[in-house]
């Protein structure tokens, strides 16, 4: 039978407890919405269409990632489990948020260090790590963390790859992430993202950037296995070398 | 309930069209035809937020009024020029025939969207927008000719109070009309309807409005709502006579009607 919330008992109509009452069944983590396979399929299709139709709907990209990641996420989690640093991340569950980052300290670090360059990236592109969607449709609490970690580390990917947040930069990062994580959402983003680029940019993309991103992605060890919060002082170049990311063109 | 509709207000109409595949427009048209208002009617549309019923009402009385005026002009063929001139003057600026609709909603956001729509579509006269609670209407007794509540009564916490208020503000001879989701008795259709409601509608809510939870709430509130006969009994309890209901689409939606005598 399909997993469906029980809806036959009458419920009190006070708005106070409606959140808990609605989500009282099988909620594995705050914000979790359990869904049946049919609902996931519909969500995947709907979010894919909506994400293409309205590129500002970042929540749709997130939903697409969650509903299609059922194979990639477990394998990603296992990669983390089998790596000492990744294992620690899974245990300690660090979160990258403005409230937990000591911006002043990071800004004070020398140029070229991960912390300094990360803060510079956030300022130059006017982005914040707090705007990442929390996972809703992942039906495993640990996998929900894995996808959350992937989202929060995305800006660090930009920093490591030296790519800005314009369409071109995002596509390059998506190619890298697609190779690294195998998430179908990244693959789709990498494949369809270029559709909105000019031919000149497409040329640069195809001849230089994508081959580099793919080579780096294949060569590098799993980027989710890096405890970034403990490496702010490390120079970006040294981290790149350590991971196996080739210098950006 | 308030917060649900705050987030829902802006995408309300888009969601209605997607969820019902546009059929909600037909339901509302049927309601208006059942009402069959004549010019001069004073309508109170409760929980009427984005104005769907109000606009249909205005269109309806306008067209009835048009036909009235045309008939009048045809009968005026043998009058003197003075008389024709006078009657023309009187009727020319009265395209609604003194009909009025008051849209009452508990949610400011819904009213805001409604007002914007009215401006956008060119509705100006005969329309007023009032913030109010269906359980405690800010109107005097015996004021309105017709009271409607379309897809709003299931969101009221105390339906009996709303019905009592409806009775109070209606004039003697006034009509109560309620358009609402109801129960499908046919077992096969009921299962299909449940499947669609629970599997598809929250997904539509997430994809179109970015809001799964409000639409999950919507689908659940429909299931909890009293079925046709029970609602009929509640309306009778409030004092209405000649209470009846009409099922639309096998009971997915029902129109309940009653009179204050």
mmCIF file of N, CA and C in Angstrom, chain A residues 89-213:
data_model
loop_
_atom_site.group_PDB
_atom_site.id
_atom_site.type_symbol
_atom_site.label_atom_id
_atom_site.label_comp_id
_atom_site.label_asym_id
_atom_site.label_seq_id
_atom_site.Cartn_x
_atom_site.Cartn_y
_atom_site.Cartn_z
ATOM 1 N N UNK A 89 32.697 14.402 10.149
ATOM 2 C CA UNK A 89 31.669 15.372 9.760
ATOM 3 C C UNK A 89 30.282 14.777 10.012
ATOM 4 N N UNK A 90 30.118 13.507 9.662
ATOM 5 C CA UNK A 90 28.816 12.867 9.876
ATOM 6 C C UNK A 90 28.471 12.765 11.353
ATOM 7 N N UNK A 91 29.511 12.569 12.174
ATOM 8 C CA UNK A 91 29.275 12.484 13.609
ATOM 9 C C UNK A 91 28.935 13.835 14.194
ATOM 10 N N UNK A 92 29.776 14.848 13.853
ATOM 11 C CA UNK A 92 29.631 16.146 14.502
ATOM 12 C C UNK A 92 28.616 17.061 13.842
ATOM 13 N N UNK A 93 28.242 16.770 12.605
ATOM 14 C CA UNK A 93 27.220 17.521 11.887
ATOM 15 C C UNK A 93 27.438 19.032 11.937
ATOM 16 N N UNK A 94 28.595 19.523 11.478
ATOM 17 C CA UNK A 94 28.788 20.985 11.492
ATOM 18 C C UNK A 94 27.863 21.662 10.481
ATOM 19 N N UNK A 95 27.459 22.884 10.801
ATOM 20 C CA UNK A 95 26.614 23.654 9.909
ATOM 21 C C UNK A 95 27.325 24.952 9.566
ATOM 22 N N UNK A 96 27.219 25.357 8.308
ATOM 23 C CA UNK A 96 27.834 26.619 7.905
ATOM 24 C C UNK A 96 26.744 27.675 7.875
ATOM 25 N N UNK A 97 26.762 28.538 8.863
ATOM 26 C CA UNK A 97 25.764 29.596 8.940
ATOM 27 C C UNK A 97 26.440 30.883 9.367
ATOM 28 N N UNK A 98 25.863 32.000 8.978
ATOM 29 C CA UNK A 98 26.457 33.289 9.353
ATOM 30 C C UNK A 98 26.585 33.416 10.864
ATOM 31 N N UNK A 99 25.638 32.818 11.582
ATOM 32 C CA UNK A 99 25.682 32.956 13.035
ATOM 33 C C UNK A 99 26.831 32.153 13.638
ATOM 34 N N UNK A 100 27.254 31.086 12.945
ATOM 35 C CA UNK A 100 28.328 30.279 13.523
ATOM 36 C C UNK A 100 29.702 30.670 12.985
ATOM 37 N N UNK A 101 29.722 31.356 11.857
ATOM 38 C CA UNK A 101 31.022 31.775 11.311
ATOM 39 C C UNK A 101 31.490 33.043 11.994
ATOM 40 N N UNK A 102 32.753 33.065 12.325
ATOM 41 C CA UNK A 102 33.315 34.268 12.930
ATOM 42 C C UNK A 102 33.875 35.123 11.797
ATOM 43 N N UNK A 103 32.999 35.974 11.222
ATOM 44 C CA UNK A 103 33.357 36.720 10.016
ATOM 45 C C UNK A 103 34.581 37.606 10.233
ATOM 46 N N UNK A 104 34.617 38.220 11.402
ATOM 47 C CA UNK A 104 35.745 39.128 11.670
ATOM 48 C C UNK A 104 37.065 38.380 11.617
ATOM 49 N N UNK A 105 37.052 37.201 12.241
ATOM 50 C CA UNK A 105 38.305 36.423 12.280
ATOM 51 C C UNK A 105 38.694 35.961 10.881
ATOM 52 N N UNK A 106 37.718 35.531 10.122
ATOM 53 C CA UNK A 106 38.015 35.051 8.771
ATOM 54 C C UNK A 106 38.556 36.174 7.888
ATOM 55 N N UNK A 107 37.966 37.369 8.080
ATOM 56 C CA UNK A 107 38.433 38.497 7.283
ATOM 57 C C UNK A 107 39.867 38.857 7.627
ATOM 58 N N UNK A 108 40.242 38.607 8.892
ATOM 59 C CA UNK A 108 41.585 38.960 9.330
ATOM 60 C C UNK A 108 42.658 37.983 8.860
ATOM 61 N N UNK A 109 42.225 36.853 8.301
ATOM 62 C CA UNK A 109 43.213 35.868 7.858
ATOM 63 C C UNK A 109 43.956 36.379 6.622
ATOM 64 N N UNK A 110 45.176 35.838 6.406
ATOM 65 C CA UNK A 110 45.953 36.320 5.248
ATOM 66 C C UNK A 110 45.271 36.019 3.925
ATOM 67 N N UNK A 111 45.562 36.865 2.932
ATOM 68 C CA UNK A 111 45.025 36.652 1.588
ATOM 69 C C UNK A 111 45.484 35.300 1.074
ATOM 70 N N UNK A 112 44.598 34.641 0.353
ATOM 71 C CA UNK A 112 44.975 33.339 -0.198
ATOM 72 C C UNK A 112 44.581 32.191 0.708
ATOM 73 N N UNK A 113 44.221 32.521 1.948
ATOM 74 C CA UNK A 113 43.764 31.450 2.835
ATOM 75 C C UNK A 113 42.304 31.161 2.545
ATOM 76 N N UNK A 114 41.881 29.962 2.880
ATOM 77 C CA UNK A 114 40.512 29.546 2.560
ATOM 78 C C UNK A 114 39.488 30.500 3.176
ATOM 79 N N UNK A 115 39.695 30.816 4.449
ATOM 80 C CA UNK A 115 38.745 31.675 5.151
ATOM 81 C C UNK A 115 38.630 33.046 4.510
ATOM 82 N N UNK A 116 39.782 33.651 4.204
ATOM 83 C CA UNK A 116 39.774 34.991 3.628
ATOM 84 C C UNK A 116 39.112 34.979 2.254
ATOM 85 N N UNK A 117 39.483 34.003 1.458
ATOM 86 C CA UNK A 117 38.929 33.949 0.097
ATOM 87 C C UNK A 117 37.436 33.629 0.111
ATOM 88 N N UNK A 118 37.017 32.806 1.064
ATOM 89 C CA UNK A 118 35.593 32.469 1.168
ATOM 90 C C UNK A 118 34.767 33.723 1.491
ATOM 91 N N UNK A 119 35.241 34.479 2.477
ATOM 92 C CA UNK A 119 34.539 35.701 2.854
ATOM 93 C C UNK A 119 34.542 36.681 1.685
ATOM 94 N N UNK A 120 35.673 36.754 0.983
ATOM 95 C CA UNK A 120 35.751 37.645 -0.172
ATOM 96 C C UNK A 120 34.715 37.225 -1.219
ATOM 97 N N UNK A 121 34.629 35.926 -1.436
ATOM 98 C CA UNK A 121 33.652 35.420 -2.407
ATOM 99 C C UNK A 121 32.227 35.813 -2.004
ATOM 100 N N UNK A 122 31.893 35.631 -0.717
ATOM 101 C CA UNK A 122 30.549 35.966 -0.245
ATOM 102 C C UNK A 122 30.253 37.446 -0.456
ATOM 103 N N UNK A 123 31.256 38.285 -0.158
ATOM 104 C CA UNK A 123 31.043 39.732 -0.296
ATOM 105 C C UNK A 123 30.945 40.147 -1.755
ATOM 106 N N UNK A 124 31.895 39.670 -2.576
ATOM 107 C CA UNK A 124 31.895 40.062 -3.998
ATOM 108 C C UNK A 124 30.598 39.686 -4.692
ATOM 109 N N UNK A 125 30.082 38.523 -4.387
ATOM 110 C CA UNK A 125 28.885 38.060 -5.079
ATOM 111 C C UNK A 125 27.612 38.327 -4.308
ATOM 112 N N UNK A 126 27.754 38.951 -3.157
ATOM 113 C CA UNK A 126 26.622 39.317 -2.312
ATOM 114 C C UNK A 126 25.728 38.113 -2.040
ATOM 115 N N UNK A 127 26.349 37.028 -1.610
ATOM 116 C CA UNK A 127 25.550 35.866 -1.231
ATOM 117 C C UNK A 127 25.814 35.526 0.224
ATOM 118 N N UNK A 128 24.955 34.668 0.740
ATOM 119 C CA UNK A 128 25.082 34.278 2.144
ATOM 120 C C UNK A 128 24.789 32.791 2.251
ATOM 121 N N UNK A 129 25.505 32.114 3.157
ATOM 122 C CA UNK A 129 25.241 30.682 3.303
ATOM 123 C C UNK A 129 23.890 30.383 3.930
ATOM 124 N N UNK A 130 23.220 31.410 4.434
ATOM 125 C CA UNK A 130 21.950 31.169 5.125
ATOM 126 C C UNK A 130 20.769 31.009 4.188
ATOM 127 N N UNK A 131 20.993 31.200 2.898
ATOM 128 C CA UNK A 131 19.843 31.133 2.004
ATOM 129 C C UNK A 131 19.628 29.745 1.418
ATOM 130 N N UNK A 132 20.335 28.762 1.945
ATOM 131 C CA UNK A 132 20.137 27.414 1.407
ATOM 132 C C UNK A 132 18.870 26.807 1.972
ATOM 133 N N UNK A 133 18.077 26.143 1.113
ATOM 134 C CA UNK A 133 16.831 25.506 1.554
ATOM 135 C C UNK A 133 17.126 24.327 2.475
ATOM 136 N N UNK A 134 16.409 24.198 3.569
ATOM 137 C CA UNK A 134 16.539 22.984 4.374
ATOM 138 C C UNK A 134 15.851 21.817 3.647
ATOM 139 N N UNK A 135 16.345 20.613 3.819
ATOM 140 C CA UNK A 135 15.741 19.487 3.104
ATOM 141 C C UNK A 135 14.342 19.166 3.634
ATOM 142 N N UNK A 136 13.449 18.753 2.743
ATOM 143 C CA UNK A 136 12.075 18.435 3.144
ATOM 144 C C UNK A 136 11.675 17.015 2.763
ATOM 145 N N UNK A 137 12.127 16.572 1.583
ATOM 146 C CA UNK A 137 11.574 15.344 1.030
ATOM 147 C C UNK A 137 12.529 14.160 1.071
ATOM 148 N N UNK A 138 13.613 14.301 1.826
ATOM 149 C CA UNK A 138 14.532 13.167 1.955
ATOM 150 C C UNK A 138 14.047 12.312 3.109
ATOM 151 N N UNK A 139 13.860 11.011 2.875
ATOM 152 C CA UNK A 139 13.245 10.183 3.910
ATOM 153 C C UNK A 139 14.247 9.485 4.803
ATOM 154 N N UNK A 140 15.395 10.062 4.997
ATOM 155 C CA UNK A 140 16.367 9.486 5.925
ATOM 156 C C UNK A 140 17.095 10.653 6.565
ATOM 157 N N UNK A 141 17.164 10.584 7.881
ATOM 158 C CA UNK A 141 17.667 11.731 8.628
ATOM 159 C C UNK A 141 19.139 12.006 8.331
ATOM 160 N N UNK A 142 19.919 10.949 8.164
ATOM 161 C CA UNK A 142 21.348 11.154 7.895
ATOM 162 C C UNK A 142 21.546 11.677 6.473
ATOM 163 N N UNK A 143 20.780 11.115 5.534
ATOM 164 C CA UNK A 143 20.893 11.575 4.151
ATOM 165 C C UNK A 143 20.430 13.023 4.039
ATOM 166 N N UNK A 144 19.464 13.402 4.880
ATOM 167 C CA UNK A 144 19.032 14.796 4.869
ATOM 168 C C UNK A 144 20.193 15.696 5.263
ATOM 169 N N UNK A 145 20.996 15.249 6.224
ATOM 170 C CA UNK A 145 22.170 16.034 6.593
ATOM 171 C C UNK A 145 23.164 16.090 5.438
ATOM 172 N N UNK A 146 23.348 14.946 4.774
ATOM 173 C CA UNK A 146 24.323 14.917 3.672
ATOM 174 C C UNK A 146 23.959 15.948 2.612
ATOM 175 N N UNK A 147 22.660 16.016 2.249
ATOM 176 C CA UNK A 147 22.285 16.956 1.200
ATOM 177 C C UNK A 147 22.377 18.390 1.723
ATOM 178 N N UNK A 148 22.123 18.537 3.005
ATOM 179 C CA UNK A 148 22.240 19.864 3.597
ATOM 180 C C UNK A 148 23.694 20.309 3.573
ATOM 181 N N UNK A 149 24.594 19.391 3.902
ATOM 182 C CA UNK A 149 26.038 19.686 3.888
ATOM 183 C C UNK A 149 26.456 20.064 2.464
ATOM 184 N N UNK A 150 25.958 19.286 1.500
ATOM 185 C CA UNK A 150 26.283 19.569 0.100
ATOM 186 C C UNK A 150 25.870 21.003 -0.268
ATOM 187 N N UNK A 151 24.666 21.409 0.178
ATOM 188 C CA UNK A 151 24.204 22.756 -0.161
ATOM 189 C C UNK A 151 25.035 23.826 0.514
ATOM 190 N N UNK A 152 25.365 23.586 1.775
ATOM 191 C CA UNK A 152 26.095 24.626 2.508
ATOM 192 C C UNK A 152 27.537 24.743 2.039
ATOM 193 N N UNK A 153 28.056 23.674 1.465
ATOM 194 C CA UNK A 153 29.450 23.671 1.025
ATOM 195 C C UNK A 153 29.581 24.222 -0.406
ATOM 196 N N UNK A 154 28.447 24.446 -1.044
ATOM 197 C CA UNK A 154 28.421 24.901 -2.432
ATOM 198 C C UNK A 154 29.220 26.178 -2.637
ATOM 199 N N UNK A 155 29.081 27.125 -1.728
ATOM 200 C CA UNK A 155 29.834 28.378 -1.863
ATOM 201 C C UNK A 155 31.333 28.130 -1.755
ATOM 202 N N UNK A 156 31.699 27.150 -0.931
ATOM 203 C CA UNK A 156 33.122 26.819 -0.827
ATOM 204 C C UNK A 156 33.618 26.195 -2.141
ATOM 205 N N UNK A 157 32.738 25.492 -2.816
ATOM 206 C CA UNK A 157 33.089 24.961 -4.145
ATOM 207 C C UNK A 157 33.445 26.107 -5.076
ATOM 208 N N UNK A 158 32.591 27.140 -5.035
ATOM 209 C CA UNK A 158 32.863 28.313 -5.858
ATOM 210 C C UNK A 158 34.232 28.882 -5.541
ATOM 211 N N UNK A 159 34.532 28.962 -4.248
ATOM 212 C CA UNK A 159 35.811 29.532 -3.819
ATOM 213 C C UNK A 159 36.971 28.663 -4.299
ATOM 214 N N UNK A 160 36.849 27.347 -4.126
ATOM 215 C CA UNK A 160 37.928 26.454 -4.537
ATOM 216 C C UNK A 160 38.126 26.460 -6.051
ATOM 217 N N UNK A 161 37.032 26.572 -6.775
ATOM 218 C CA UNK A 161 37.145 26.552 -8.228
ATOM 219 C C UNK A 161 37.386 27.939 -8.801
ATOM 220 N N UNK A 162 37.226 28.956 -7.950
ATOM 221 C CA UNK A 162 37.435 30.316 -8.423
ATOM 222 C C UNK A 162 36.374 30.782 -9.392
ATOM 223 N N UNK A 163 35.153 30.268 -9.234
ATOM 224 C CA UNK A 163 34.083 30.634 -10.171
ATOM 225 C C UNK A 163 33.080 31.585 -9.530
ATOM 226 N N UNK A 164 32.665 32.644 -10.240
ATOM 227 C CA UNK A 164 31.662 33.576 -9.679
ATOM 228 C C UNK A 164 30.257 32.984 -9.756
ATOM 229 N N UNK A 165 29.282 33.762 -9.230
ATOM 230 C CA UNK A 165 27.922 33.214 -9.182
ATOM 231 C C UNK A 165 27.090 33.575 -10.399
ATOM 232 N N UNK A 166 27.708 34.026 -11.479
ATOM 233 C CA UNK A 166 26.888 34.251 -12.669
ATOM 234 C C UNK A 166 26.555 32.906 -13.304
ATOM 235 N N UNK A 167 25.736 32.944 -14.348
ATOM 236 C CA UNK A 167 25.247 31.719 -14.960
ATOM 237 C C UNK A 167 26.395 30.816 -15.382
ATOM 238 N N UNK A 168 27.407 31.406 -15.981
ATOM 239 C CA UNK A 168 28.550 30.629 -16.469
ATOM 240 C C UNK A 168 29.250 29.927 -15.312
ATOM 241 N N UNK A 169 29.543 30.708 -14.263
ATOM 242 C CA UNK A 169 30.236 30.139 -13.109
ATOM 243 C C UNK A 169 29.435 29.016 -12.471
ATOM 244 N N UNK A 170 28.118 29.227 -12.374
ATOM 245 C CA UNK A 170 27.261 28.220 -11.748
ATOM 246 C C UNK A 170 27.283 26.933 -12.543
ATOM 247 N N UNK A 171 27.245 27.046 -13.859
ATOM 248 C CA UNK A 171 27.241 25.848 -14.698
ATOM 249 C C UNK A 171 28.536 25.065 -14.513
ATOM 250 N N UNK A 172 29.656 25.796 -14.458
ATOM 251 C CA UNK A 172 30.949 25.121 -14.279
ATOM 252 C C UNK A 172 30.972 24.354 -12.962
ATOM 253 N N UNK A 173 30.492 25.039 -11.910
ATOM 254 C CA UNK A 173 30.460 24.382 -10.602
ATOM 255 C C UNK A 173 29.547 23.160 -10.651
ATOM 256 N N UNK A 174 28.429 23.288 -11.396
ATOM 257 C CA UNK A 174 27.506 22.149 -11.497
ATOM 258 C C UNK A 174 28.164 20.953 -12.161
ATOM 259 N N UNK A 175 28.956 21.211 -13.200
ATOM 260 C CA UNK A 175 29.677 20.106 -13.857
ATOM 261 C C UNK A 175 30.587 19.413 -12.860
ATOM 262 N N UNK A 176 31.313 20.230 -12.108
ATOM 263 C CA UNK A 176 32.227 19.664 -11.108
ATOM 264 C C UNK A 176 31.444 18.842 -10.091
ATOM 265 N N UNK A 177 30.346 19.428 -9.605
ATOM 266 C CA UNK A 177 29.546 18.739 -8.590
ATOM 267 C C UNK A 177 28.899 17.483 -9.147
ATOM 268 N N UNK A 178 28.511 17.525 -10.411
ATOM 269 C CA UNK A 178 27.879 16.353 -11.017
ATOM 270 C C UNK A 178 28.836 15.164 -11.004
ATOM 271 N N UNK A 179 30.088 15.424 -11.370
ATOM 272 C CA UNK A 179 31.090 14.352 -11.369
ATOM 273 C C UNK A 179 31.349 13.884 -9.936
ATOM 274 N N UNK A 180 31.466 14.838 -9.038
ATOM 275 C CA UNK A 180 31.812 14.519 -7.654
ATOM 276 C C UNK A 180 30.697 13.779 -6.920
ATOM 277 N N UNK A 181 29.466 14.238 -7.071
ATOM 278 C CA UNK A 181 28.406 13.680 -6.243
ATOM 279 C C UNK A 181 27.534 12.675 -6.986
ATOM 280 N N UNK A 182 27.409 12.814 -8.291
ATOM 281 C CA UNK A 182 26.520 11.940 -9.036
ATOM 282 C C UNK A 182 25.059 12.266 -8.826
ATOM 283 N N UNK A 183 24.760 13.403 -8.206
ATOM 284 C CA UNK A 183 23.356 13.775 -7.987
ATOM 285 C C UNK A 183 22.704 14.111 -9.328
ATOM 286 N N UNK A 184 21.574 13.485 -9.618
ATOM 287 C CA UNK A 184 20.909 13.761 -10.899
ATOM 288 C C UNK A 184 20.585 15.245 -11.098
ATOM 289 N N UNK A 185 20.308 15.934 -10.016
ATOM 290 C CA UNK A 185 19.992 17.356 -10.127
ATOM 291 C C UNK A 185 21.191 18.120 -10.678
ATOM 292 N N UNK A 186 22.399 17.746 -10.237
ATOM 293 C CA UNK A 186 23.606 18.401 -10.752
ATOM 294 C C UNK A 186 23.797 18.075 -12.221
ATOM 295 N N UNK A 187 23.536 16.814 -12.552
ATOM 296 C CA UNK A 187 23.700 16.406 -13.945
ATOM 297 C C UNK A 187 22.742 17.185 -14.835
ATOM 298 N N UNK A 188 21.476 17.279 -14.385
ATOM 299 C CA UNK A 188 20.490 18.021 -15.172
ATOM 300 C C UNK A 188 20.869 19.495 -15.271
ATOM 301 N N UNK A 189 21.307 20.052 -14.138
ATOM 302 C CA UNK A 189 21.708 21.462 -14.137
ATOM 303 C C UNK A 189 22.878 21.700 -15.070
ATOM 304 N N UNK A 190 23.825 20.756 -15.040
ATOM 305 C CA UNK A 190 24.993 20.886 -15.904
ATOM 306 C C UNK A 190 24.598 20.782 -17.368
ATOM 307 N N UNK A 191 23.641 19.895 -17.652
ATOM 308 C CA UNK A 191 23.237 19.675 -19.042
ATOM 309 C C UNK A 191 22.364 20.808 -19.559
ATOM 310 N N UNK A 192 21.422 21.287 -18.745
ATOM 311 C CA UNK A 192 20.462 22.280 -19.226
ATOM 312 C C UNK A 192 20.850 23.712 -18.929
ATOM 313 N N UNK A 193 21.741 23.895 -17.953
ATOM 314 C CA UNK A 193 22.152 25.250 -17.594
ATOM 315 C C UNK A 193 22.674 26.045 -18.779
ATOM 316 N N UNK A 194 23.552 25.444 -19.589
ATOM 317 C CA UNK A 194 24.131 26.199 -20.705
ATOM 318 C C UNK A 194 23.094 26.707 -21.697
ATOM 319 N N UNK A 195 21.857 26.199 -21.634
ATOM 320 C CA UNK A 195 20.845 26.605 -22.613
ATOM 321 C C UNK A 195 20.608 28.110 -22.596
ATOM 322 N N UNK A 196 20.884 28.732 -21.456
ATOM 323 C CA UNK A 196 20.601 30.160 -21.382
ATOM 324 C C UNK A 196 21.828 31.028 -21.595
ATOM 325 N N UNK A 197 22.894 30.447 -22.085
ATOM 326 C CA UNK A 197 24.117 31.238 -22.264
ATOM 327 C C UNK A 197 24.289 31.675 -23.712
ATOM 328 N N UNK A 198 25.032 32.768 -23.874
ATOM 329 C CA UNK A 198 25.325 33.238 -25.231
ATOM 330 C C UNK A 198 26.333 32.296 -25.877
ATOM 331 N N UNK A 199 26.431 32.354 -27.205
ATOM 332 C CA UNK A 199 27.328 31.434 -27.917
ATOM 333 C C UNK A 199 28.782 31.653 -27.560
ATOM 334 N N UNK A 200 29.120 32.919 -27.318
ATOM 335 C CA UNK A 200 30.519 33.196 -26.955
ATOM 336 C C UNK A 200 30.873 32.493 -25.652
ATOM 337 N N UNK A 201 29.951 32.628 -24.691
ATOM 338 C CA UNK A 201 30.213 31.987 -23.399
ATOM 339 C C UNK A 201 30.194 30.475 -23.539
ATOM 340 N N UNK A 202 29.300 29.980 -24.392
ATOM 341 C CA UNK A 202 29.233 28.538 -24.602
ATOM 342 C C UNK A 202 30.562 28.005 -25.120
ATOM 343 N N UNK A 203 31.192 28.795 -25.989
ATOM 344 C CA UNK A 203 32.488 28.371 -26.540
ATOM 345 C C UNK A 203 33.517 28.222 -25.439
ATOM 346 N N UNK A 204 33.612 29.285 -24.623
ATOM 347 C CA UNK A 204 34.572 29.251 -23.507
ATOM 348 C C UNK A 204 34.256 28.058 -22.615
ATOM 349 N N UNK A 205 32.964 27.888 -22.392
ATOM 350 C CA UNK A 205 32.525 26.783 -21.540
ATOM 351 C C UNK A 205 33.002 25.452 -22.100
ATOM 352 N N UNK A 206 32.701 25.238 -23.347
ATOM 353 C CA UNK A 206 32.963 23.933 -23.940
ATOM 354 C C UNK A 206 34.457 23.667 -24.120
ATOM 355 N N UNK A 207 35.186 24.701 -24.511
ATOM 356 C CA UNK A 207 36.599 24.435 -24.830
ATOM 357 C C UNK A 207 37.506 24.439 -23.611
ATOM 358 N N UNK A 208 37.230 25.320 -22.667
ATOM 359 C CA UNK A 208 38.164 25.405 -21.543
ATOM 360 C C UNK A 208 37.579 24.941 -20.222
ATOM 361 N N UNK A 209 36.441 25.549 -19.866
ATOM 362 C CA UNK A 209 35.988 25.403 -18.488
ATOM 363 C C UNK A 209 35.466 24.011 -18.165
ATOM 364 N N UNK A 210 34.602 23.481 -19.017
ATOM 365 C CA UNK A 210 34.027 22.180 -18.699
ATOM 366 C C UNK A 210 35.090 21.078 -18.674
ATOM 367 N N UNK A 211 35.974 21.011 -19.669
ATOM 368 C CA UNK A 211 37.011 19.963 -19.597
ATOM 369 C C UNK A 211 37.821 20.056 -18.305
ATOM 370 N N UNK A 212 38.125 21.291 -17.922
ATOM 371 C CA UNK A 212 38.896 21.464 -16.687
ATOM 372 C C UNK A 212 38.098 20.996 -15.473
ATOM 373 N N UNK A 213 36.817 21.391 -15.443
ATOM 374 C CA UNK A 213 35.976 21.009 -14.316
ATOM 375 C C UNK A 213 35.836 19.496 -14.245
#
